[in-house]
Short mmCIF file of N, CA and C in Angstrom, two decimals:
data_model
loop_
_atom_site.label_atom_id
_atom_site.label_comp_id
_atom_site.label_asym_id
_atom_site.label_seq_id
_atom_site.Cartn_x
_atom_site.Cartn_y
_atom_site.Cartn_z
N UNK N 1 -126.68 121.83 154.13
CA UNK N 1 -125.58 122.45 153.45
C UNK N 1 -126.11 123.36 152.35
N UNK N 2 -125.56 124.66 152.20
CA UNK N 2 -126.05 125.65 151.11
C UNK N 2 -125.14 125.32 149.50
N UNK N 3 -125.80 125.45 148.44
CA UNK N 3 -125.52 125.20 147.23
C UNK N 3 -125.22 126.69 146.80
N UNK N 4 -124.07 126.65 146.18
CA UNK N 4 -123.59 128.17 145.53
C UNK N 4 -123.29 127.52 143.95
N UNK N 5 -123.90 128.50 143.36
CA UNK N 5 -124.12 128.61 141.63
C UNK N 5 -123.59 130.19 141.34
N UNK N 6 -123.13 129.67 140.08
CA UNK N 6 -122.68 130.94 139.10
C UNK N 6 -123.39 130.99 137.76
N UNK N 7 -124.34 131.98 137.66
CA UNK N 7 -124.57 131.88 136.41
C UNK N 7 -124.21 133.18 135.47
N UNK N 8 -123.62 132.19 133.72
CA UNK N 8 -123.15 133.19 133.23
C UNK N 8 -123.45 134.33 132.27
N UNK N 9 -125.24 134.48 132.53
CA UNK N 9 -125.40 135.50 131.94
C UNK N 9 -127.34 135.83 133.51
N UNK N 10 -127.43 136.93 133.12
CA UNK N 10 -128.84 136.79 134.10
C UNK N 10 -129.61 137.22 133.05
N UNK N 11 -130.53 136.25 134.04
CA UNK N 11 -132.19 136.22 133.70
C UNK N 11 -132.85 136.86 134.82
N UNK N 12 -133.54 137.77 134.74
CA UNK N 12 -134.39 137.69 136.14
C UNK N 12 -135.33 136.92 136.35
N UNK N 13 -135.44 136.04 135.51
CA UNK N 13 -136.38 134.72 135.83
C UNK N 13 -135.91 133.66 136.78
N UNK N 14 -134.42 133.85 136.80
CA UNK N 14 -133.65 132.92 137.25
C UNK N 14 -133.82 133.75 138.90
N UNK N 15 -134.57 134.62 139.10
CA UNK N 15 -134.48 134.67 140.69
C UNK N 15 -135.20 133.88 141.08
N UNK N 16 -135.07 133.46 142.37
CA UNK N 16 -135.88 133.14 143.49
C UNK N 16 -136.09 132.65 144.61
N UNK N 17 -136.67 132.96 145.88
CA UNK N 17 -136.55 133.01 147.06
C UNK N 17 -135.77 131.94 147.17
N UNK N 18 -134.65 132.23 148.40
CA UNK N 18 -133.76 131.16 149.13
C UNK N 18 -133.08 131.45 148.18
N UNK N 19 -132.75 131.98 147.16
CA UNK N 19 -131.33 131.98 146.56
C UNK N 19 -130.75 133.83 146.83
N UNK N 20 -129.63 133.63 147.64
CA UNK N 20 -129.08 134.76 147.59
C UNK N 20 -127.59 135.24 147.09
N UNK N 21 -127.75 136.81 146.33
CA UNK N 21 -126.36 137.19 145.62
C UNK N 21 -125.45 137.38 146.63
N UNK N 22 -124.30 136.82 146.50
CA UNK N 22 -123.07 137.53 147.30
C UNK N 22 -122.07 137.56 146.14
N UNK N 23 -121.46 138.90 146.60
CA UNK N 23 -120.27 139.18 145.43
C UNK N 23 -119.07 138.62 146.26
N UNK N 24 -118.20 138.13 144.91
CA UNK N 24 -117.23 137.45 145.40
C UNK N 24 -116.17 138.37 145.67
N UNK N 25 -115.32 137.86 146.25
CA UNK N 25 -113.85 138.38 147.16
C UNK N 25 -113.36 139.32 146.25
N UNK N 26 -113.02 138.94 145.09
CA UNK N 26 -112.51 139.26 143.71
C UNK N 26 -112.87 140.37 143.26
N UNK N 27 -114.38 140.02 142.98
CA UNK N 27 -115.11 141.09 142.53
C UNK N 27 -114.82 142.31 143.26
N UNK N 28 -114.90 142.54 144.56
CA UNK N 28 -115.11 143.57 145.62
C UNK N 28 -113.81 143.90 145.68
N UNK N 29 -112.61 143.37 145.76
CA UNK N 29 -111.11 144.25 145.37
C UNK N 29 -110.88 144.50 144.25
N UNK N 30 -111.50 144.26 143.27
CA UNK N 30 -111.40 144.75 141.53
C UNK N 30 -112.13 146.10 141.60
N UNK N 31 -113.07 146.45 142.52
CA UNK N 31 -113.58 147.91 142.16
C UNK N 31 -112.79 148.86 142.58
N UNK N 32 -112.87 150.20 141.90
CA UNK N 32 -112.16 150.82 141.93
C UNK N 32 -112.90 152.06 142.84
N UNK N 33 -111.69 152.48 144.29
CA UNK N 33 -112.66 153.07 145.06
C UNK N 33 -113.15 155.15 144.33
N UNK N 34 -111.90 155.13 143.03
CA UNK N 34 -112.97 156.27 142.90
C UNK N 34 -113.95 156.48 141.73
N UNK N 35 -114.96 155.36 141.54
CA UNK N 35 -116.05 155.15 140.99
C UNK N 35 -117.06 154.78 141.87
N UNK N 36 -117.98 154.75 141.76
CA UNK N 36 -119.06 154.20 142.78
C UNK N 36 -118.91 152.35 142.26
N UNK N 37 -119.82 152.12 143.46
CA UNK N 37 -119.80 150.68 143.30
C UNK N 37 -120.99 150.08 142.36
N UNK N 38 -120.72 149.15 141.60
CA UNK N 38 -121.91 148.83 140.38
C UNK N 38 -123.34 148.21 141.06
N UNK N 39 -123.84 148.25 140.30
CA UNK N 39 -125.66 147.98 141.08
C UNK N 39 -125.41 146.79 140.95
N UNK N 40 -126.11 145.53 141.15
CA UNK N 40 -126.50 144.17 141.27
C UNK N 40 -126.82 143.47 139.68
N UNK N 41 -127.20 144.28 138.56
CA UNK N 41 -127.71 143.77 137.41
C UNK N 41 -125.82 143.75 136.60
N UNK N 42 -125.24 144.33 137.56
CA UNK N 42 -123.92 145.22 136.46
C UNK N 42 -122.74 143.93 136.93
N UNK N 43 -122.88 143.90 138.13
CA UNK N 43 -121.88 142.95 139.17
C UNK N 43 -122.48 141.39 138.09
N UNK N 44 -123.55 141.15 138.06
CA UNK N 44 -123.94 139.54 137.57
C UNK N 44 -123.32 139.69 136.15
N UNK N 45 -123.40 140.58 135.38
CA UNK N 45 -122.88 140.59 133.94
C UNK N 45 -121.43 140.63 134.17
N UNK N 46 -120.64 141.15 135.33
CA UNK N 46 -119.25 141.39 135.06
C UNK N 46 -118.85 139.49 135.30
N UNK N 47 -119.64 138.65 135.81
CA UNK N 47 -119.22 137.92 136.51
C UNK N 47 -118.74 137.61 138.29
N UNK N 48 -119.27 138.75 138.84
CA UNK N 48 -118.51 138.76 140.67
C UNK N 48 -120.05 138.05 141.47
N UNK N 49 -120.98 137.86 140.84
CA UNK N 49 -121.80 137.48 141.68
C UNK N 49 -121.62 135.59 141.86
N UNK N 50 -121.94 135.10 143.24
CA UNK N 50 -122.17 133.78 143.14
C UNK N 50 -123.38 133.93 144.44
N UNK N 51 -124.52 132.68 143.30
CA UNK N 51 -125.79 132.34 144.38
C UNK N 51 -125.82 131.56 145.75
N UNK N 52 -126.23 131.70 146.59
CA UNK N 52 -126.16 130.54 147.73
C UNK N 52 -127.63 130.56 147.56
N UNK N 53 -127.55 128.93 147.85
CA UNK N 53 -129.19 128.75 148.29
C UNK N 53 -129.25 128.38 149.87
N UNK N 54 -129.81 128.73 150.58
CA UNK N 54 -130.27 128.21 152.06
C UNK N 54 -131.68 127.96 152.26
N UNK N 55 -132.37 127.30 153.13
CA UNK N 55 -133.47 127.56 153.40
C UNK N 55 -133.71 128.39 154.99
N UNK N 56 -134.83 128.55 155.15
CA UNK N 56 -135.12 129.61 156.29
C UNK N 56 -134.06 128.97 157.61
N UNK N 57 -134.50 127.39 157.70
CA UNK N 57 -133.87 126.73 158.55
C UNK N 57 -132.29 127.17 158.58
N UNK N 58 -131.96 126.56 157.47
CA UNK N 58 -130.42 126.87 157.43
C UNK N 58 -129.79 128.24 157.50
N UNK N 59 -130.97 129.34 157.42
CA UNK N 59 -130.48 130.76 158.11
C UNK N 59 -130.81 130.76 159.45
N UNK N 60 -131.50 130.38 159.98
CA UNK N 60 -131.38 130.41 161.47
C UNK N 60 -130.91 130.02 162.09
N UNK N 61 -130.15 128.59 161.65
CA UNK N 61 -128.86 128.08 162.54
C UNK N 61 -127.31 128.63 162.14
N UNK N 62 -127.82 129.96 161.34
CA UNK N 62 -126.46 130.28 160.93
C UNK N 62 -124.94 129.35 160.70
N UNK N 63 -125.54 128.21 160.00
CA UNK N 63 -124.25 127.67 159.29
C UNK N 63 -123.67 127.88 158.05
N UNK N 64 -124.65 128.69 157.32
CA UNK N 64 -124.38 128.67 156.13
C UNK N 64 -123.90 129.65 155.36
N UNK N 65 -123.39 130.74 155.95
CA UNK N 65 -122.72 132.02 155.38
C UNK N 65 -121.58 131.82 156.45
N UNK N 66 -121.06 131.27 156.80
CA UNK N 66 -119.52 131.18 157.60
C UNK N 66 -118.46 131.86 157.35
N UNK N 67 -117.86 132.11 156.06
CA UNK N 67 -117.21 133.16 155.14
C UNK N 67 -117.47 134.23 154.66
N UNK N 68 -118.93 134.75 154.60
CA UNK N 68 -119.79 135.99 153.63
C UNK N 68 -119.43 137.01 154.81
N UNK N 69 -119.59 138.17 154.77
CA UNK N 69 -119.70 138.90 155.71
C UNK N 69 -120.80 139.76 154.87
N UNK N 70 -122.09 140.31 155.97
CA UNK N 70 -123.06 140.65 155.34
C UNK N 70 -122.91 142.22 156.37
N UNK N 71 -123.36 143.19 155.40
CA UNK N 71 -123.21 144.56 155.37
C UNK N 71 -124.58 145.16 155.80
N UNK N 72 -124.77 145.94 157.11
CA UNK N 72 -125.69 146.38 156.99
C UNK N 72 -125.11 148.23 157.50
N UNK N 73 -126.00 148.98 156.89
CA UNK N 73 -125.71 150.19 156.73
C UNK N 73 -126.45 151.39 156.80
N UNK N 74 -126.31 152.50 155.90
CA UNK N 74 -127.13 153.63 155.96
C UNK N 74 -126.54 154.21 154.59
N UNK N 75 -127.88 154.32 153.91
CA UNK N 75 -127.39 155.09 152.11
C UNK N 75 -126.75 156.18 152.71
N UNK N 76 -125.90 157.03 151.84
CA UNK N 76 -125.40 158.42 151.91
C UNK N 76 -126.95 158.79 150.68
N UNK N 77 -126.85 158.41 149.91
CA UNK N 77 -127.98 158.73 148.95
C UNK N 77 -129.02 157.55 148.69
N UNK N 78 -130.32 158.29 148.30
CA UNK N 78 -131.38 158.14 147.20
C UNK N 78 -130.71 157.04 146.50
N UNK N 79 -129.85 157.30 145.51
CA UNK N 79 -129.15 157.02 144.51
C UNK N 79 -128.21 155.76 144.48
N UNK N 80 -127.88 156.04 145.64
CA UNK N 80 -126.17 155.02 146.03
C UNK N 80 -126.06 154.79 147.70
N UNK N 81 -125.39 153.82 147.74
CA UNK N 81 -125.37 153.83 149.06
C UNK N 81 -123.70 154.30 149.72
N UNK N 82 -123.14 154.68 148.75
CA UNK N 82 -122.01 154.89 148.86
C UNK N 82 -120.85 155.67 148.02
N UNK N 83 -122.13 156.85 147.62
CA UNK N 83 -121.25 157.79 146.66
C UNK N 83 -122.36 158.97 146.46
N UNK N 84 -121.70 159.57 147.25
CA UNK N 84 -122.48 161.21 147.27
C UNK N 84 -121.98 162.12 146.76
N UNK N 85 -122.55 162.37 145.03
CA UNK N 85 -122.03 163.29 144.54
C UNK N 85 -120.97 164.16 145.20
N UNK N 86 -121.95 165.43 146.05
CA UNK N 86 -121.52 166.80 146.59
C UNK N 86 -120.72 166.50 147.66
N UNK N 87 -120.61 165.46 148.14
CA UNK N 87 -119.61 164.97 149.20
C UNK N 87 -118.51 164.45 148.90
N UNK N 88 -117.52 164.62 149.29
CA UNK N 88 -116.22 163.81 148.77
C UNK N 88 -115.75 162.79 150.04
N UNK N 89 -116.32 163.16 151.05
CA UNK N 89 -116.23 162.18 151.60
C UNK N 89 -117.02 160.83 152.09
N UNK N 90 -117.92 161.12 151.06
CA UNK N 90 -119.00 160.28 151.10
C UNK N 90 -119.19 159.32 149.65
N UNK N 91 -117.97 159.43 149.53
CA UNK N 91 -117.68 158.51 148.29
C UNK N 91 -116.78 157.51 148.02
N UNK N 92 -117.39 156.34 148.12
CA UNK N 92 -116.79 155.32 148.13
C UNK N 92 -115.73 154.81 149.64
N UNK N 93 -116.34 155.68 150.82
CA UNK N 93 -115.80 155.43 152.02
C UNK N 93 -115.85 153.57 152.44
N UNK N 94 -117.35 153.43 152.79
CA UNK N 94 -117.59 151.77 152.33
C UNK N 94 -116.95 151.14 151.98
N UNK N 95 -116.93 151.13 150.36
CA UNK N 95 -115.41 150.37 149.61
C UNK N 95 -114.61 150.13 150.37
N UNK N 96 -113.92 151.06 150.60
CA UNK N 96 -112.33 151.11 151.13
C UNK N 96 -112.61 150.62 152.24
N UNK N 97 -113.79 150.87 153.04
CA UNK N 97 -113.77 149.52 154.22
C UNK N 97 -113.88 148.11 154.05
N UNK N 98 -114.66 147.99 153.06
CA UNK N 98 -114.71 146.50 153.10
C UNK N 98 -113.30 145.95 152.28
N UNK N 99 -112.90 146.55 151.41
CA UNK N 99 -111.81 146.15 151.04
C UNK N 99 -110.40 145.82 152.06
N UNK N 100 -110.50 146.91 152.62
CA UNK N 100 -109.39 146.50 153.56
C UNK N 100 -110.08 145.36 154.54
N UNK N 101 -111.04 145.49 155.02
CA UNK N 101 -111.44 144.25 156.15
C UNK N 101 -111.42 142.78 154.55
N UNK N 102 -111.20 142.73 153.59
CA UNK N 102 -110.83 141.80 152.73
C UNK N 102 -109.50 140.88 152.91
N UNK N 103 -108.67 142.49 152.79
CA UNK N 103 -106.89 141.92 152.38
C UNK N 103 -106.59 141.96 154.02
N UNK N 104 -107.04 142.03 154.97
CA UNK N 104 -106.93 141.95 156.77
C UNK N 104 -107.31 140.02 156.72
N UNK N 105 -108.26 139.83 156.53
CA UNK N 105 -109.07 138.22 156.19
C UNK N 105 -109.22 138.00 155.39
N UNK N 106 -108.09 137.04 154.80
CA UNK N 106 -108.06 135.85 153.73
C UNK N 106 -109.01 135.16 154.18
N UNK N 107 -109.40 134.49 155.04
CA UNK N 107 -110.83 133.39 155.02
C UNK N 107 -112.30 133.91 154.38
N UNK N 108 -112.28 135.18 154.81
CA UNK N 108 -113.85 136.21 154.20
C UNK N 108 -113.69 135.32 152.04
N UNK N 109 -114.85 134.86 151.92
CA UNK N 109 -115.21 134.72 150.70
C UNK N 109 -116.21 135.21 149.43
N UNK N 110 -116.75 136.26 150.61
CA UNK N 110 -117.99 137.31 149.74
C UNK N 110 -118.30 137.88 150.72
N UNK N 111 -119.56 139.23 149.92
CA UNK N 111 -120.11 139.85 150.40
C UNK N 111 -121.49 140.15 150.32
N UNK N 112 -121.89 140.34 151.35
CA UNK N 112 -123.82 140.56 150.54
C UNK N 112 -124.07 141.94 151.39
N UNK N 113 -124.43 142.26 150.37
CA UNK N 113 -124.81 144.27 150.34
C UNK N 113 -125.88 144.52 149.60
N UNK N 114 -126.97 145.16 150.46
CA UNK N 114 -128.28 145.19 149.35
C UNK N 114 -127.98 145.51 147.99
N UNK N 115 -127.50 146.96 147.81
CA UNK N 115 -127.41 147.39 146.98
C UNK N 115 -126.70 146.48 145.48
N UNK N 116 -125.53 145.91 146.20
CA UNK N 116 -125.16 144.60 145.44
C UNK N 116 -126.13 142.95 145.00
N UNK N 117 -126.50 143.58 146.05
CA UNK N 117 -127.39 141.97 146.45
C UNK N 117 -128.69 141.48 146.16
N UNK N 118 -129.13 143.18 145.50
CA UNK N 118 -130.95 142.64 144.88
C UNK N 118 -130.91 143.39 143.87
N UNK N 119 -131.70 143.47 142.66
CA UNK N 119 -132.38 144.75 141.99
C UNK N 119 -132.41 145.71 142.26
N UNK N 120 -131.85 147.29 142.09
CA UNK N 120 -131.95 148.08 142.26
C UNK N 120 -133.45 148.87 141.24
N UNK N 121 -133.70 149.93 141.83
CA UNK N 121 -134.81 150.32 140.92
C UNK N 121 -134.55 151.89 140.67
N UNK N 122 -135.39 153.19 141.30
CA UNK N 122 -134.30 154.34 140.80
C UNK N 122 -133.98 154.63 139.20
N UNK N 123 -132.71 155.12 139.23
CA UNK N 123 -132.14 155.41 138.29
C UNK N 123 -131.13 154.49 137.98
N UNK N 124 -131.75 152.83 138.15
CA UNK N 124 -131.20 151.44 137.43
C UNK N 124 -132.00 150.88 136.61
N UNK N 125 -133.01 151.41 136.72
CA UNK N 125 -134.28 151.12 135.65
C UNK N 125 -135.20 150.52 136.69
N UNK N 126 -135.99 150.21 135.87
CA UNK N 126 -137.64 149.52 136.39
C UNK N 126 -137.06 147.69 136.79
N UNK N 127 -137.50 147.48 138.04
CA UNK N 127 -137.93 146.24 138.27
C UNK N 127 -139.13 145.76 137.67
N UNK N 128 -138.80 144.41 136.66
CA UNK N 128 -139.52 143.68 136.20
C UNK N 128 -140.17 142.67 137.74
N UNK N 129 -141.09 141.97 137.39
CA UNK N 129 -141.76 141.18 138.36
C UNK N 129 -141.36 140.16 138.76
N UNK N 130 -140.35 139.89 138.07
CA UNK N 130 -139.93 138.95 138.89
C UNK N 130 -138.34 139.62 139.73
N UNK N 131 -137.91 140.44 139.33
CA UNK N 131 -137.21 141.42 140.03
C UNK N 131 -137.88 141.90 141.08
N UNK N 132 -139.09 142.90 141.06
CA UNK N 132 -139.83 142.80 142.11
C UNK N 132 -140.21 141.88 142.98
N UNK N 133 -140.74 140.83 142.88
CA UNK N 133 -140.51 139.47 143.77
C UNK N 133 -139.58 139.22 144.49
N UNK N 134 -138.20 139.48 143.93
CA UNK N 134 -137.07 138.69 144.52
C UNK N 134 -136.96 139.99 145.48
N UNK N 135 -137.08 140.92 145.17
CA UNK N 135 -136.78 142.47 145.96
C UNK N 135 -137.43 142.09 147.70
N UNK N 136 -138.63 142.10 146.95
CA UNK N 136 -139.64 141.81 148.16
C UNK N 136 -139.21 141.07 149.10
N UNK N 137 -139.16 139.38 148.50
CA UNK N 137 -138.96 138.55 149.04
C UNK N 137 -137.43 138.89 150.07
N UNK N 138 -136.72 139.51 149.75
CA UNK N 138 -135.49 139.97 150.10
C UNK N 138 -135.47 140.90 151.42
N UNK N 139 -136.15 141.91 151.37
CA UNK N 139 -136.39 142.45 152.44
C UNK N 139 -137.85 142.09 153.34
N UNK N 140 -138.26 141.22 153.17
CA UNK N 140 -138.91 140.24 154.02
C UNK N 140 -138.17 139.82 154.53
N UNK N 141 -137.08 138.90 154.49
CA UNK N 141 -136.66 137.65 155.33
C UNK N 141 -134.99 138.31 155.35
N UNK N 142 -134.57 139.83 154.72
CA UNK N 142 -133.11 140.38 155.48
C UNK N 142 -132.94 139.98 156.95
N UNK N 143 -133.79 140.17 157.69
CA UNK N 143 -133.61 139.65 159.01
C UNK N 143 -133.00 138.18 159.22
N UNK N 144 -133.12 136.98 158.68
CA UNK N 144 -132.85 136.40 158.66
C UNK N 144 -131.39 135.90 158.10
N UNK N 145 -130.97 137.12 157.28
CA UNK N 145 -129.71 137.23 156.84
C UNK N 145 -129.28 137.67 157.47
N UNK N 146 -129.20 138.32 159.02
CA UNK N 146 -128.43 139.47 159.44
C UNK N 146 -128.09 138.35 160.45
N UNK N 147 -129.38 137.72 160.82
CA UNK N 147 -128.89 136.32 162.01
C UNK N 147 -127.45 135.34 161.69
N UNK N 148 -127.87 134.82 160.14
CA UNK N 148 -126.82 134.08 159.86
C UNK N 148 -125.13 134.56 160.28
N UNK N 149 -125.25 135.81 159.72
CA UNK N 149 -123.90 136.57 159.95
C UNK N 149 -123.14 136.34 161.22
N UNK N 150 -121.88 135.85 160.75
CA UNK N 150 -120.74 136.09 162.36
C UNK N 150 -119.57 136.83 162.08
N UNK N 151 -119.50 137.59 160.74
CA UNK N 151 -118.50 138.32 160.27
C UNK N 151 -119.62 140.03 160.18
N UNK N 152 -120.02 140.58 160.91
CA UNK N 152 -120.97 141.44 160.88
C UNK N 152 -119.96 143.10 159.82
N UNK N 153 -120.94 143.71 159.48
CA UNK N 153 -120.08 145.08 159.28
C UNK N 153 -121.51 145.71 159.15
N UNK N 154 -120.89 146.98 160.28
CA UNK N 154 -122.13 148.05 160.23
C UNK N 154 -121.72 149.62 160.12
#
């Protein structure tokens, strides 16, 4: 069984492997689709993030994200994965999908989206090392997050 924690301020000390961010239900219909969506350091301070812990095992038998629906995609930008300046239609399109696939399924209870879901680096600032770690560690074993998934969005 996976353990989900909220914590109410971050540390990036407090990362580490087997614990992953999903933003909650809440969080993800509180944004507003004509802003971009907040990076991962911004979402934990507002409060929308909650941790699951799994181990490798428990991602491969996919029991343990039953409610999450995990996002896999293609940036519009460098920058964002879902807000392109010079484009207007390349802004905040995402959002408005996952939001509606939200208020469609009441059972969906989060979301995990890189961009939401690890350290950003860029023009979010510098990953500290243990930010870097968790980064790493993150897209190492995404595969293993994509298995768990039975609520897919691509």
């Amino acid at each position: 069984m996976s353990k989900k924690t909220r914590y109410k301020s971050y540390k990036s000390s407090d990362l580490q492997p087997g614990k992953w961010a999903v933003v909650t239900r809440a969080a993800v219909l509180s944004w507003k689709p004509d802003q971009p969506m907040p990076e991962f350091r911004q979402v934990i301070s507002d409060g929308g993030m909650v941790w699951v812990e799994m181990t490798e095992a428990q991602m491969v038998l996919g029991r343990t994200l039953e409610n999450i629906v995990i996002v896999s995609h293609r940036w519009f930008s460098l920058d964002h994965p879902d807000w392109d300046p010079d484009e207007k239609g390349n802004q905040s399109s995402k959002l408005r999908k996952l939001q509606q696939l939200l208020q469609d399924d009441p059972s969906i209870e989060g979301v995990w989206l890189d961009f939401v879901g690890v350290p950003q680096g860029f023009n979010y600032g510098e990953r500290d090392k243990y930010e870097q770690a968790y980064f790493r560690y993150t897209l190492d074993n995404i595969k293993l997050l994509y298995l768990t998934d039975r609520k897919s969005v691509v």
